[in-house]
Amino acid sequence: MNKEKKIMQEQKREDIEINCLETFSKRLKETREERGMTQSELAKAVGLKTEKINFAELNIKGRKIQIEELTKIAEKLNVLSSYLLGEIQTTTNNDNGLTDETNEIVKQWQLNDKLEILNAFILKLKKYNTIYSMDALANVTYIKKDILGSTLDNIKQKVKEQKDLSHNQTQKIRKLIDFIEFSLKLGGISDYTGLNFMVRNNKEKIDIAKVECQHLLDYNMNKSINIKFENIQAIEETLDQFIKYTNDGIVKEVMTDILEEIITERIDDKNYYKKMKFKE
């Protein structure tokens, strides 16, 4: 009986370990990608070989991350180790999902809800009539990261192997063409004016990219077509210009204004000074 109980306990421990490793491999990859990091970037940041991160995400048996390595990885990804291991369901111990540091600031500045700043941000964008510039930024970011990123990489591989493109892939290329035509046709009074201006300034390059996109749509019917992917990816330079313009201009200006209002509100609150404490 004791022997049987011992076997059951060992089996239970083994099952827990397997589940834990499966969760770790899944959450490690998801969190890394959410942070916009490659395996090599994460590995370099924590002093590991890239293959060790790769093995961990693939959950290869016998290739385990040590506890001190796990701590460094969690710290770099700004999550708790217990989250990566599946012991908790949120990235922090806090119910609102914010980090301890952020919660301390929220408490200190009496910001009762993490949506408070976002709400102020959106209202300010509307006031400045720049809300649609954020919409343009969202579309540009999608085009850059998805279509010109992962989708185009997968298409390159298929073209290299002389395989047909999927319906989803051709649909995304059509979306890219629609985006190009939309950006070129915009008028001066549009909320997409900044994007329109930059696209028009690079019209020759954009037109060449559009031709290559059309070649991709014809590829399944004629695999002898020579696709110049570098001409399509040249669009990225224009998109990067718009992203920089939006982040450095509109977003920064609006956020600065919001922060000034929050600080002014705190200074105008006479009780704020009574609560102030200075350390010698």
mmCIF file with all atom_site columns, N, CA and C in Angstrom, residues 17-50:
data_model
loop_
_atom_site.group_PDB
_atom_site.id
_atom_site.type_symbol
_atom_site.label_atom_id
_atom_site.label_alt_id
_atom_site.label_comp_id
_atom_site.label_asym_id
_atom_site.label_entity_id
_atom_site.label_seq_id
_atom_site.pdbx_PDB_ins_code
_atom_site.Cartn_x
_atom_site.Cartn_y
_atom_site.Cartn_z
_atom_site.occupancy
_atom_site.B_iso_or_equiv
_atom_site.pdbx_formal_charge
_atom_site.auth_seq_id
_atom_site.auth_comp_id
_atom_site.auth_asym_id
_atom_site.auth_atom_id
_atom_site.pdbx_PDB_model_num
ATOM 1   N N  . GLU A 1 17 ? 4.868  18.781 -12.900 1.00 0.00 ? 17 GLU A N  1
ATOM 2   C CA . GLU A 1 17 ? 6.062  19.313 -13.552 1.00 0.00 ? 17 GLU A CA 1
ATOM 3   C C  . GLU A 1 17 ? 5.843  19.459 -15.053 1.00 0.00 ? 17 GLU A C  1
ATOM 4   N N  . ILE A 1 18 ? 5.187  18.462 -15.658 1.00 0.00 ? 18 ILE A N  1
ATOM 5   C CA . ILE A 1 18 ? 4.912  18.510 -17.100 1.00 0.00 ? 18 ILE A CA 1
ATOM 6   C C  . ILE A 1 18 ? 4.002  19.693 -17.425 1.00 0.00 ? 18 ILE A C  1
ATOM 7   N N  . ASN A 1 19 ? 2.923  19.859 -16.636 1.00 0.00 ? 19 ASN A N  1
ATOM 8   C CA . ASN A 1 19 ? 1.991  20.968 -16.842 1.00 0.00 ? 19 ASN A CA 1
ATOM 9   C C  . ASN A 1 19 ? 2.674  22.318 -16.652 1.00 0.00 ? 19 ASN A C  1
ATOM 10  N N  . CYS A 1 20 ? 3.543  22.361 -15.642 1.00 0.00 ? 20 CYS A N  1
ATOM 11  C CA . CYS A 1 20 ? 4.263  23.588 -15.333 1.00 0.00 ? 20 CYS A CA 1
ATOM 12  C C  . CYS A 1 20 ? 5.181  23.984 -16.491 1.00 0.00 ? 20 CYS A C  1
ATOM 13  N N  . LEU A 1 21 ? 5.896  23.018 -17.050 1.00 0.00 ? 21 LEU A N  1
ATOM 14  C CA . LEU A 1 21 ? 6.818  23.274 -18.155 1.00 0.00 ? 21 LEU A CA 1
ATOM 15  C C  . LEU A 1 21 ? 6.067  23.664 -19.421 1.00 0.00 ? 21 LEU A C  1
ATOM 16  N N  . GLU A 1 22 ? 4.920  23.021 -19.637 1.00 0.00 ? 22 GLU A N  1
ATOM 17  C CA . GLU A 1 22 ? 4.105  23.360 -20.813 1.00 0.00 ? 22 GLU A CA 1
ATOM 18  C C  . GLU A 1 22 ? 3.595  24.795 -20.719 1.00 0.00 ? 22 GLU A C  1
ATOM 19  N N  . THR A 1 23 ? 3.134  25.161 -19.523 1.00 0.00 ? 23 THR A N  1
ATOM 20  C CA . THR A 1 23 ? 2.655  26.523 -19.293 1.00 0.00 ? 23 THR A CA 1
ATOM 21  C C  . THR A 1 23 ? 3.791  27.523 -19.449 1.00 0.00 ? 23 THR A C  1
ATOM 22  N N  . PHE A 1 24 ? 4.946  27.175 -18.881 1.00 0.00 ? 24 PHE A N  1
ATOM 23  C CA . PHE A 1 24 ? 6.115  28.064 -18.957 1.00 0.00 ? 24 PHE A CA 1
ATOM 24  C C  . PHE A 1 24 ? 6.519  28.317 -20.405 1.00 0.00 ? 24 PHE A C  1
ATOM 25  N N  . SER A 1 25 ? 6.595  27.258 -21.208 1.00 0.00 ? 25 SER A N  1
ATOM 26  C CA . SER A 1 25 ? 7.003  27.410 -22.605 1.00 0.00 ? 25 SER A CA 1
ATOM 27  C C  . SER A 1 25 ? 6.017  28.298 -23.363 1.00 0.00 ? 25 SER A C  1
ATOM 28  N N  . LYS A 1 26 ? 4.721  28.117 -23.091 1.00 0.00 ? 26 LYS A N  1
ATOM 29  C CA . LYS A 1 26 ? 3.688  28.896 -23.769 1.00 0.00 ? 26 LYS A CA 1
ATOM 30  C C  . LYS A 1 26 ? 3.725  30.359 -23.349 1.00 0.00 ? 26 LYS A C  1
ATOM 31  N N  . ARG A 1 27 ? 3.782  30.592 -22.023 1.00 0.00 ? 27 ARG A N  1
ATOM 32  C CA . ARG A 1 27 ? 3.750  31.973 -21.525 1.00 0.00 ? 27 ARG A CA 1
ATOM 33  C C  . ARG A 1 27 ? 5.044  32.719 -21.812 1.00 0.00 ? 27 ARG A C  1
ATOM 34  N N  . LEU A 1 28 ? 6.155  32.007 -21.839 1.00 0.00 ? 28 LEU A N  1
ATOM 35  C CA . LEU A 1 28 ? 7.430  32.640 -22.169 1.00 0.00 ? 28 LEU A CA 1
ATOM 36  C C  . LEU A 1 28 ? 7.375  33.210 -23.579 1.00 0.00 ? 28 LEU A C  1
ATOM 37  N N  . LYS A 1 29 ? 6.904  32.397 -24.518 1.00 0.00 ? 29 LYS A N  1
ATOM 38  C CA . LYS A 1 29 ? 6.816  32.848 -25.916 1.00 0.00 ? 29 LYS A CA 1
ATOM 39  C C  . LYS A 1 29 ? 5.820  33.990 -26.069 1.00 0.00 ? 29 LYS A C  1
ATOM 40  N N  . GLU A 1 30 ? 4.625  33.829 -25.458 1.00 0.00 ? 30 GLU A N  1
ATOM 41  C CA . GLU A 1 30 ? 3.590  34.853 -25.574 1.00 0.00 ? 30 GLU A CA 1
ATOM 42  C C  . GLU A 1 30 ? 4.061  36.191 -25.003 1.00 0.00 ? 30 GLU A C  1
ATOM 43  N N  . THR A 1 31 ? 4.672  36.135 -23.804 1.00 0.00 ? 31 THR A N  1
ATOM 44  C CA . THR A 1 31 ? 5.107  37.366 -23.140 1.00 0.00 ? 31 THR A CA 1
ATOM 45  C C  . THR A 1 31 ? 6.254  38.015 -23.900 1.00 0.00 ? 31 THR A C  1
ATOM 46  N N  . ARG A 1 32 ? 7.182  37.204 -24.387 1.00 0.00 ? 32 ARG A N  1
ATOM 47  C CA . ARG A 1 32 ? 8.322  37.744 -25.160 1.00 0.00 ? 32 ARG A CA 1
ATOM 48  C C  . ARG A 1 32 ? 7.811  38.470 -26.395 1.00 0.00 ? 32 ARG A C  1
ATOM 49  N N  . GLU A 1 33 ? 6.874  37.852 -27.116 1.00 0.00 ? 33 GLU A N  1
ATOM 50  C CA . GLU A 1 33 ? 6.338  38.453 -28.338 1.00 0.00 ? 33 GLU A CA 1
ATOM 51  C C  . GLU A 1 33 ? 5.535  39.713 -28.032 1.00 0.00 ? 33 GLU A C  1
ATOM 52  N N  . GLU A 1 34 ? 4.799  39.704 -26.900 1.00 0.00 ? 34 GLU A N  1
ATOM 53  C CA . GLU A 1 34 ? 4.051  40.894 -26.493 1.00 0.00 ? 34 GLU A CA 1
ATOM 54  C C  . GLU A 1 34 ? 4.988  42.061 -26.220 1.00 0.00 ? 34 GLU A C  1
ATOM 55  N N  . ARG A 1 35 ? 6.180  41.752 -25.733 1.00 0.00 ? 35 ARG A N  1
ATOM 56  C CA . ARG A 1 35 ? 7.173  42.792 -25.442 1.00 0.00 ? 35 ARG A CA 1
ATOM 57  C C  . ARG A 1 35 ? 7.940  43.212 -26.699 1.00 0.00 ? 35 ARG A C  1
ATOM 58  N N  . GLY A 1 36 ? 7.653  42.539 -27.818 1.00 0.00 ? 36 GLY A N  1
ATOM 59  C CA . GLY A 1 36 ? 8.302  42.878 -29.086 1.00 0.00 ? 36 GLY A CA 1
ATOM 60  C C  . GLY A 1 36 ? 9.764  42.474 -29.140 1.00 0.00 ? 36 GLY A C  1
ATOM 61  N N  . MET A 1 37 ? 10.114 41.401 -28.423 1.00 0.00 ? 37 MET A N  1
ATOM 62  C CA . MET A 1 37 ? 11.507 40.946 -28.387 1.00 0.00 ? 37 MET A CA 1
ATOM 63  C C  . MET A 1 37 ? 11.675 39.648 -29.156 1.00 0.00 ? 37 MET A C  1
ATOM 64  N N  . THR A 1 38 ? 12.807 39.497 -29.827 1.00 0.00 ? 38 THR A N  1
ATOM 65  C CA . THR A 1 38 ? 13.141 38.229 -30.464 1.00 0.00 ? 38 THR A CA 1
ATOM 66  C C  . THR A 1 38 ? 13.792 37.325 -29.425 1.00 0.00 ? 38 THR A C  1
ATOM 67  N N  . GLN A 1 39 ? 13.934 36.063 -29.758 1.00 0.00 ? 39 GLN A N  1
ATOM 68  C CA . GLN A 1 39 ? 14.598 35.133 -28.834 1.00 0.00 ? 39 GLN A CA 1
ATOM 69  C C  . GLN A 1 39 ? 16.030 35.573 -28.559 1.00 0.00 ? 39 GLN A C  1
ATOM 70  N N  . SER A 1 40 ? 16.713 36.008 -29.606 1.00 0.00 ? 40 SER A N  1
ATOM 71  C CA . SER A 1 40 ? 18.115 36.414 -29.449 1.00 0.00 ? 40 SER A CA 1
ATOM 72  C C  . SER A 1 40 ? 18.241 37.670 -28.592 1.00 0.00 ? 40 SER A C  1
ATOM 73  N N  . GLU A 1 41 ? 17.294 38.603 -28.724 1.00 0.00 ? 41 GLU A N  1
ATOM 74  C CA . GLU A 1 41 ? 17.323 39.833 -27.924 1.00 0.00 ? 41 GLU A CA 1
ATOM 75  C C  . GLU A 1 41 ? 17.105 39.527 -26.453 1.00 0.00 ? 41 GLU A C  1
ATOM 76  N N  . LEU A 1 42 ? 16.153 38.637 -26.169 1.00 0.00 ? 42 LEU A N  1
ATOM 77  C CA . LEU A 1 42 ? 15.898 38.259 -24.776 1.00 0.00 ? 42 LEU A CA 1
ATOM 78  C C  . LEU A 1 42 ? 17.097 37.521 -24.197 1.00 0.00 ? 42 LEU A C  1
ATOM 79  N N  . ALA A 1 43 ? 17.635 36.594 -24.981 1.00 0.00 ? 43 ALA A N  1
ATOM 80  C CA . ALA A 1 43 ? 18.797 35.810 -24.531 1.00 0.00 ? 43 ALA A CA 1
ATOM 81  C C  . ALA A 1 43 ? 19.980 36.716 -24.192 1.00 0.00 ? 43 ALA A C  1
ATOM 82  N N  . LYS A 1 44 ? 20.240 37.667 -25.059 1.00 0.00 ? 44 LYS A N  1
ATOM 83  C CA . LYS A 1 44 ? 21.356 38.596 -24.850 1.00 0.00 ? 44 LYS A CA 1
ATOM 84  C C  . LYS A 1 44 ? 21.128 39.441 -23.601 1.00 0.00 ? 44 LYS A C  1
ATOM 85  N N  . ALA A 1 45 ? 19.873 39.855 -23.387 1.00 0.00 ? 45 ALA A N  1
ATOM 86  C CA . ALA A 1 45 ? 19.541 40.717 -22.253 1.00 0.00 ? 45 ALA A CA 1
ATOM 87  C C  . ALA A 1 45 ? 19.732 40.023 -20.908 1.00 0.00 ? 45 ALA A C  1
ATOM 88  N N  . VAL A 1 46 ? 19.561 38.703 -20.887 1.00 0.00 ? 46 VAL A N  1
ATOM 89  C CA . VAL A 1 46 ? 19.693 37.961 -19.619 1.00 0.00 ? 46 VAL A CA 1
ATOM 90  C C  . VAL A 1 46 ? 20.953 37.114 -19.555 1.00 0.00 ? 46 VAL A C  1
ATOM 91  N N  . GLY A 1 47 ? 21.805 37.234 -20.580 1.00 0.00 ? 47 GLY A N  1
ATOM 92  C CA . GLY A 1 47 ? 23.086 36.525 -20.572 1.00 0.00 ? 47 GLY A CA 1
ATOM 93  C C  . GLY A 1 47 ? 23.004 35.039 -20.855 1.00 0.00 ? 47 GLY A C  1
ATOM 94  N N  . LEU A 1 48 ? 22.071 34.646 -21.746 1.00 0.00 ? 48 LEU A N  1
ATOM 95  C CA . LEU A 1 48 ? 21.928 33.239 -22.117 1.00 0.00 ? 48 LEU A CA 1
ATOM 96  C C  . LEU A 1 48 ? 22.166 33.069 -23.614 1.00 0.00 ? 48 LEU A C  1
ATOM 97  N N  . LYS A 1 49 ? 22.348 31.830 -24.029 1.00 0.00 ? 49 LYS A N  1
ATOM 98  C CA . LYS A 1 49 ? 22.432 31.539 -25.456 1.00 0.00 ? 49 LYS A CA 1
ATOM 99  C C  . LYS A 1 49 ? 21.020 31.505 -26.035 1.00 0.00 ? 49 LYS A C  1
ATOM 100 N N  . THR A 1 50 ? 20.888 31.950 -27.271 1.00 0.00 ? 50 THR A N  1
ATOM 101 C CA . THR A 1 50 ? 19.573 31.995 -27.913 1.00 0.00 ? 50 THR A CA 1
ATOM 102 C C  . THR A 1 50 ? 18.918 30.622 -27.941 1.00 0.00 ? 50 THR A C  1
#
